[in-house]
CSV table of N, CA and C in Angstrom, one decimal:
chain,number,residue,atom,x,y,z
A,1,MET,N,112.8,124.6,118.1
A,1,MET,CA,113.1,125.1,119.7
A,1,MET,C,114.8,124.9,119.8
A,2,GLY,N,115.1,126.3,120.3
A,2,GLY,CA,116.7,126.0,120.6
A,2,GLY,C,116.9,125.1,121.8
A,3,ALA,N,118.4,125.2,122.0
A,3,ALA,CA,118.7,124.4,123.2
A,3,ALA,C,118.2,125.3,124.4
A,4,SER,N,118.6,126.7,124.6
A,4,SER,CA,118.4,127.6,125.6
A,4,SER,C,116.8,127.6,125.8
A,5,ARG,N,116.1,127.7,125.1
A,5,ARG,CA,114.6,127.5,125.3
A,5,ARG,C,114.2,126.2,125.8
A,6,PHE,N,114.6,125.1,125.1
A,6,PHE,CA,114.4,123.9,125.4
A,6,PHE,C,114.5,123.4,127.1
A,7,PHE,N,116.0,124.2,127.4
A,7,PHE,CA,116.4,124.0,128.7
A,7,PHE,C,115.5,125.2,129.7
A,8,ALA,N,115.1,126.2,129.2
A,8,ALA,CA,114.2,127.2,130.0
A,8,ALA,C,113.0,126.5,130.4
A,9,ALA,N,112.4,126.0,129.0
A,9,ALA,CA,111.3,125.2,129.4
A,9,ALA,C,111.2,124.0,130.2
A,10,GLY,N,112.4,123.2,130.5
A,10,GLY,CA,112.4,122.2,131.5
A,10,GLY,C,112.5,122.5,132.5
A,11,LEU,N,113.3,123.6,132.9
A,11,LEU,CA,113.4,124.2,134.3
A,11,LEU,C,112.3,124.9,134.7
A,12,GLU,N,111.4,125.7,133.9
A,12,GLU,CA,110.0,126.0,134.3
A,12,GLU,C,109.1,124.9,134.6
A,13,LEU,N,109.0,123.9,133.8
A,13,LEU,CA,108.0,122.7,134.3
A,13,LEU,C,108.6,122.0,135.6
A,14,TRP,N,110.1,122.0,135.9
A,14,TRP,CA,110.4,121.4,137.0
A,14,TRP,C,109.9,122.3,138.4
A,15,LEU,N,110.4,123.6,137.9
A,15,LEU,CA,110.1,124.5,139.2
A,15,LEU,C,108.7,124.6,139.3
A,16,THR,N,107.7,124.6,138.4
A,16,THR,CA,106.4,124.6,138.7
A,16,THR,C,106.1,123.4,139.7
A,17,LYS,N,106.5,122.0,139.4
A,17,LYS,CA,106.1,120.9,140.0
A,17,LYS,C,106.8,121.3,141.5
A,18,TYR,N,108.0,121.2,141.7
A,18,TYR,CA,108.8,121.3,142.9
A,18,TYR,C,108.7,122.7,143.9
A,19,GLU,N,108.0,123.8,143.3
A,19,GLU,CA,108.1,125.0,143.9
A,19,GLU,C,107.6,124.8,145.4
A,20,GLN,N,106.8,124.3,145.7
A,20,GLN,CA,106.1,124.3,147.3
A,20,GLN,C,107.1,123.6,148.2
A,21,ARG,N,108.0,122.5,147.8
A,21,ARG,CA,109.0,121.7,148.1
A,21,ARG,C,110.3,122.9,148.4
A,22,LEU,N,110.5,123.2,147.3
A,22,LEU,CA,111.7,124.3,147.4
A,22,LEU,C,111.5,125.2,148.1
A,23,LYS,N,110.4,125.8,148.4
A,23,LYS,CA,110.1,126.9,149.4
A,23,LYS,C,110.3,126.5,150.7
A,24,TRP,N,109.9,125.3,151.3
A,24,TRP,CA,110.1,124.9,152.4
A,24,TRP,C,111.5,124.5,152.7
A,25,LEU,N,112.3,124.2,151.7
A,25,LEU,CA,113.9,123.9,151.8
A,25,LEU,C,114.4,125.2,152.1
A,26,ALA,N,114.0,126.5,151.2
A,26,ALA,CA,114.5,127.6,151.6
A,26,ALA,C,114.3,128.0,153.1
A,27,VAL,N,113.2,127.8,153.4
A,27,VAL,CA,113.0,128.1,154.9
A,27,VAL,C,113.6,127.5,156.0
A,28,TYR,N,114.2,126.2,155.8
A,28,TYR,CA,114.7,125.3,156.5
A,28,TYR,C,116.3,125.8,156.6
A,29,LEU,N,116.9,126.3,155.3
A,29,LEU,CA,117.8,126.6,155.1
A,29,LEU,C,118.1,128.1,155.8
A,30,GLY,N,117.0,129.1,155.7
A,30,GLY,CA,117.3,130.4,156.4
A,30,GLY,C,117.2,130.0,157.7
A,31,ILE,N,116.5,129.1,158.3
A,31,ILE,CA,116.5,129.0,159.8
A,31,ILE,C,118.1,128.6,160.2
A,32,ALA,N,118.4,127.5,159.5
A,32,ALA,CA,119.9,127.1,159.7
A,32,ALA,C,120.9,128.0,159.6
A,33,SER,N,120.8,128.9,158.6
A,33,SER,CA,121.6,129.9,158.6
A,33,SER,C,121.4,131.2,159.6
A,34,THR,N,120.5,131.4,160.1
A,34,THR,CA,120.3,132.0,161.2
A,34,THR,C,120.9,131.4,162.6
A,35,VAL,N,120.8,130.3,162.5
A,35,VAL,CA,121.4,129.7,163.9
A,35,VAL,C,122.9,129.7,163.7
A,36,ALA,N,123.4,129.3,162.7
A,36,ALA,CA,124.8,129.5,162.2
A,36,ALA,C,125.5,131.0,162.6
A,37,ILE,N,124.7,131.9,162.4
A,37,ILE,CA,125.0,133.4,162.4
A,37,ILE,C,125.1,133.5,163.9
A,38,VAL,N,124.2,133.2,164.6
A,38,VAL,CA,124.1,133.4,166.2
A,38,VAL,C,125.3,132.5,166.7
A,39,GLN,N,125.4,131.3,166.5
A,39,GLN,CA,126.3,130.4,166.9
A,39,GLN,C,127.9,130.9,166.6
A,40,ASP,N,127.9,131.7,165.6
A,40,ASP,CA,129.4,132.2,164.9
A,40,ASP,C,130.1,130.8,164.4
A,41,TRP,N,129.3,130.0,163.7
A,41,TRP,CA,129.7,128.8,162.8
A,41,TRP,C,130.2,129.0,161.5
A,42,ASP,N,131.3,130.0,161.3
A,42,ASP,CA,131.8,130.2,160.0
A,42,ASP,C,132.3,129.1,159.2
A,43,PRO,N,132.1,128.8,157.9
A,43,PRO,CA,131.4,129.7,156.9
A,43,PRO,C,130.1,129.2,156.6
A,44,TRP,N,129.4,128.6,157.6
A,44,TRP,CA,128.0,128.0,157.5
A,44,TRP,C,126.8,129.0,156.9
A,45,PRO,N,126.9,130.2,157.8
A,45,PRO,CA,125.9,130.9,157.2
A,45,PRO,C,125.8,131.5,155.6
A,46,MET,N,127.3,131.3,155.3
A,46,MET,CA,127.3,131.7,153.6
A,46,MET,C,126.8,130.5,152.9
A,47,LEU,N,127.4,129.4,153.2
A,47,LEU,CA,127.1,128.1,152.6
A,47,LEU,C,125.6,127.8,152.8
A,48,LEU,N,125.1,127.9,153.6
A,48,LEU,CA,123.2,127.7,153.8
A,48,LEU,C,122.7,128.7,153.0
A,49,GLY,N,123.3,130.0,153.1
A,49,GLY,CA,122.7,131.3,152.7
A,49,GLY,C,122.4,131.1,150.9
A,50,LEU,N,123.7,130.8,150.5
A,50,LEU,CA,123.6,130.8,149.2
A,50,LEU,C,122.7,130.0,148.4
A,51,PRO,N,122.2,128.8,148.8
A,51,PRO,CA,121.2,128.2,148.0
A,51,PRO,C,119.7,128.7,148.4
A,52,PHE,N,119.6,129.2,149.7
A,52,PHE,CA,118.3,130.0,149.8
A,52,PHE,C,118.1,131.0,148.9
A,53,CYS,N,119.1,131.8,148.5
A,53,CYS,CA,119.1,133.0,147.5
A,53,CYS,C,118.5,132.2,146.5
A,54,ILE,N,119.5,131.2,145.9
A,54,ILE,CA,119.3,130.4,144.6
A,54,ILE,C,117.8,130.2,144.4
A,55,ILE,N,117.4,129.6,145.5
A,55,ILE,CA,115.7,129.0,145.7
A,55,ILE,C,114.8,130.3,145.3
A,56,TRP,N,115.1,131.2,146.1
A,56,TRP,CA,114.2,132.3,145.9
A,56,TRP,C,114.4,133.1,144.7
A,57,MET,N,115.6,132.9,144.1
A,57,MET,CA,115.8,134.0,142.8
A,57,MET,C,115.0,132.9,141.5
A,58,LEU,N,115.1,131.5,141.8
A,58,LEU,CA,114.3,130.9,140.6
A,58,LEU,C,113.0,131.0,140.9
A,59,CYS,N,112.3,130.9,141.9
A,59,CYS,CA,110.7,131.4,142.2
A,59,CYS,C,110.4,132.5,141.8
A,60,ALA,N,111.2,133.5,142.2
A,60,ALA,CA,111.0,134.8,141.7
A,60,ALA,C,110.8,134.9,140.0
A,61,TRP,N,111.9,134.2,139.3
A,61,TRP,CA,112.0,133.9,137.7
A,61,TRP,C,110.7,133.4,137.4
A,62,LEU,N,110.4,132.3,138.1
A,62,LEU,CA,109.2,131.4,137.6
A,62,LEU,C,107.8,132.4,137.5
A,63,HIS,N,107.5,133.4,138.5
A,63,HIS,CA,106.5,134.4,138.6
A,63,HIS,C,106.8,135.5,138.0
A,64,GLY,N,107.8,135.7,137.5
A,64,GLY,CA,108.3,137.2,136.8
A,64,GLY,C,108.3,138.3,137.8
A,65,GLU,N,108.8,138.3,138.8
A,65,GLU,CA,109.2,139.1,140.0
A,65,GLU,C,110.5,139.5,140.0
A,66,ARG,N,110.8,140.7,139.1
A,66,ARG,CA,111.9,141.2,138.6
A,66,ARG,C,112.8,141.4,140.0
A,67,GLN,N,112.1,142.4,140.7
A,67,GLN,CA,113.1,142.9,142.0
A,67,GLN,C,113.5,141.9,142.9
A,68,LEU,N,112.5,140.9,143.0
A,68,LEU,CA,112.9,139.6,144.2
A,68,LEU,C,114.2,139.2,143.6
A,69,LYS,N,113.9,138.6,142.1
A,69,LYS,CA,115.0,137.9,141.3
A,69,LYS,C,116.2,138.4,141.5
A,70,TYR,N,116.4,140.1,140.9
A,70,TYR,CA,117.6,140.8,141.0
A,70,TYR,C,118.2,140.9,142.5
A,71,LEU,N,117.6,141.1,143.5
A,71,LEU,CA,117.9,141.0,144.9
A,71,LEU,C,118.4,139.7,145.1
A,72,ASN,N,117.8,138.7,145.0
A,72,ASN,CA,118.5,137.6,145.1
A,72,ASN,C,119.9,137.5,144.1
A,73,VAL,N,119.8,137.6,143.1
A,73,VAL,CA,121.3,137.6,142.3
A,73,VAL,C,122.3,138.3,142.8
A,74,LEU,N,121.8,139.8,143.5
A,74,LEU,CA,122.9,140.3,144.1
A,74,LEU,C,123.4,139.7,145.5
A,75,PHE,N,122.5,139.3,146.2
A,75,PHE,CA,122.7,138.4,147.6
A,75,PHE,C,123.6,137.2,147.2
A,76,SER,N,123.1,136.3,146.2
A,76,SER,CA,124.2,135.2,145.5
A,76,SER,C,125.4,135.3,145.3
A,77,GLY,N,125.4,136.6,144.7
A,77,GLY,CA,126.9,137.1,144.1
A,77,GLY,C,127.8,137.5,145.5
A,78,LEU,N,127.2,138.0,146.2
A,78,LEU,CA,127.8,138.3,147.5
A,78,LEU,C,128.2,137.2,148.6
A,79,TYR,N,127.6,136.2,148.5
A,79,TYR,CA,127.7,134.7,149.0
A,79,TYR,C,128.8,134.0,148.3
A,80,VAL,N,128.5,134.0,147.0
A,80,VAL,CA,130.0,133.4,146.2
A,80,VAL,C,131.2,134.5,146.5
A,81,TYR,N,131.2,135.3,146.3
A,81,TYR,CA,132.4,136.2,146.7
A,81,TYR,C,133.0,135.8,148.5
A,82,GLY,N,132.0,136.0,149.3
A,82,GLY,CA,132.1,135.6,150.6
A,82,GLY,C,132.6,133.8,150.8
A,83,VAL,N,132.4,133.0,150.1
A,83,VAL,CA,132.8,131.7,150.0
A,83,VAL,C,134.2,131.4,149.4
A,84,MET,N,134.3,132.2,148.4
A,84,MET,CA,135.6,132.4,147.5
A,84,MET,C,136.7,132.7,148.2
A,85,ARG,N,136.2,133.8,149.2
A,85,ARG,CA,137.4,134.4,149.9
A,85,ARG,C,137.5,133.7,151.3
A,86,TRP,N,136.7,133.0,151.8
A,86,TRP,CA,136.9,132.2,152.7
A,86,TRP,C,137.8,131.1,152.3
A,87,LEU,N,137.5,130.3,151.5
A,87,LEU,CA,138.5,129.2,150.7
A,87,LEU,C,139.8,129.7,150.6
A,88,MET,N,139.7,130.9,150.0
A,88,MET,CA,141.3,131.6,149.8
A,88,MET,C,142.0,131.7,151.0
A,89,LEU,N,141.5,132.3,152.1
A,89,LEU,CA,141.9,132.3,153.2
A,89,LEU,C,142.3,131.2,154.3
A,90,ALA,N,141.4,130.2,154.0
A,90,ALA,CA,141.5,129.1,154.7
A,90,ALA,C,142.6,128.0,154.1
A,91,GLY,N,142.9,128.4,153.0
A,91,GLY,CA,143.9,127.2,152.3
A,91,GLY,C,145.2,128.0,152.0
């Protein structure tokens, strides 16, 4: 078994074990991100939204939901871009 297959199997086992907890964490992150948007607390919507997308991307990967996975890959990329842009402008 190659290193990447070993890592993928370990990740899948870990996700299966903690999936429900991760989904609840994603709900809390989504709520916090929404509050941060409404309160205009930059850059918190991006910082909270990125792990939200990563959790849903991993859960979609676990269940083979390609559309959900790719949508969250897109949003994660946009959040990373936004955070990097914010860091460049803040510095």
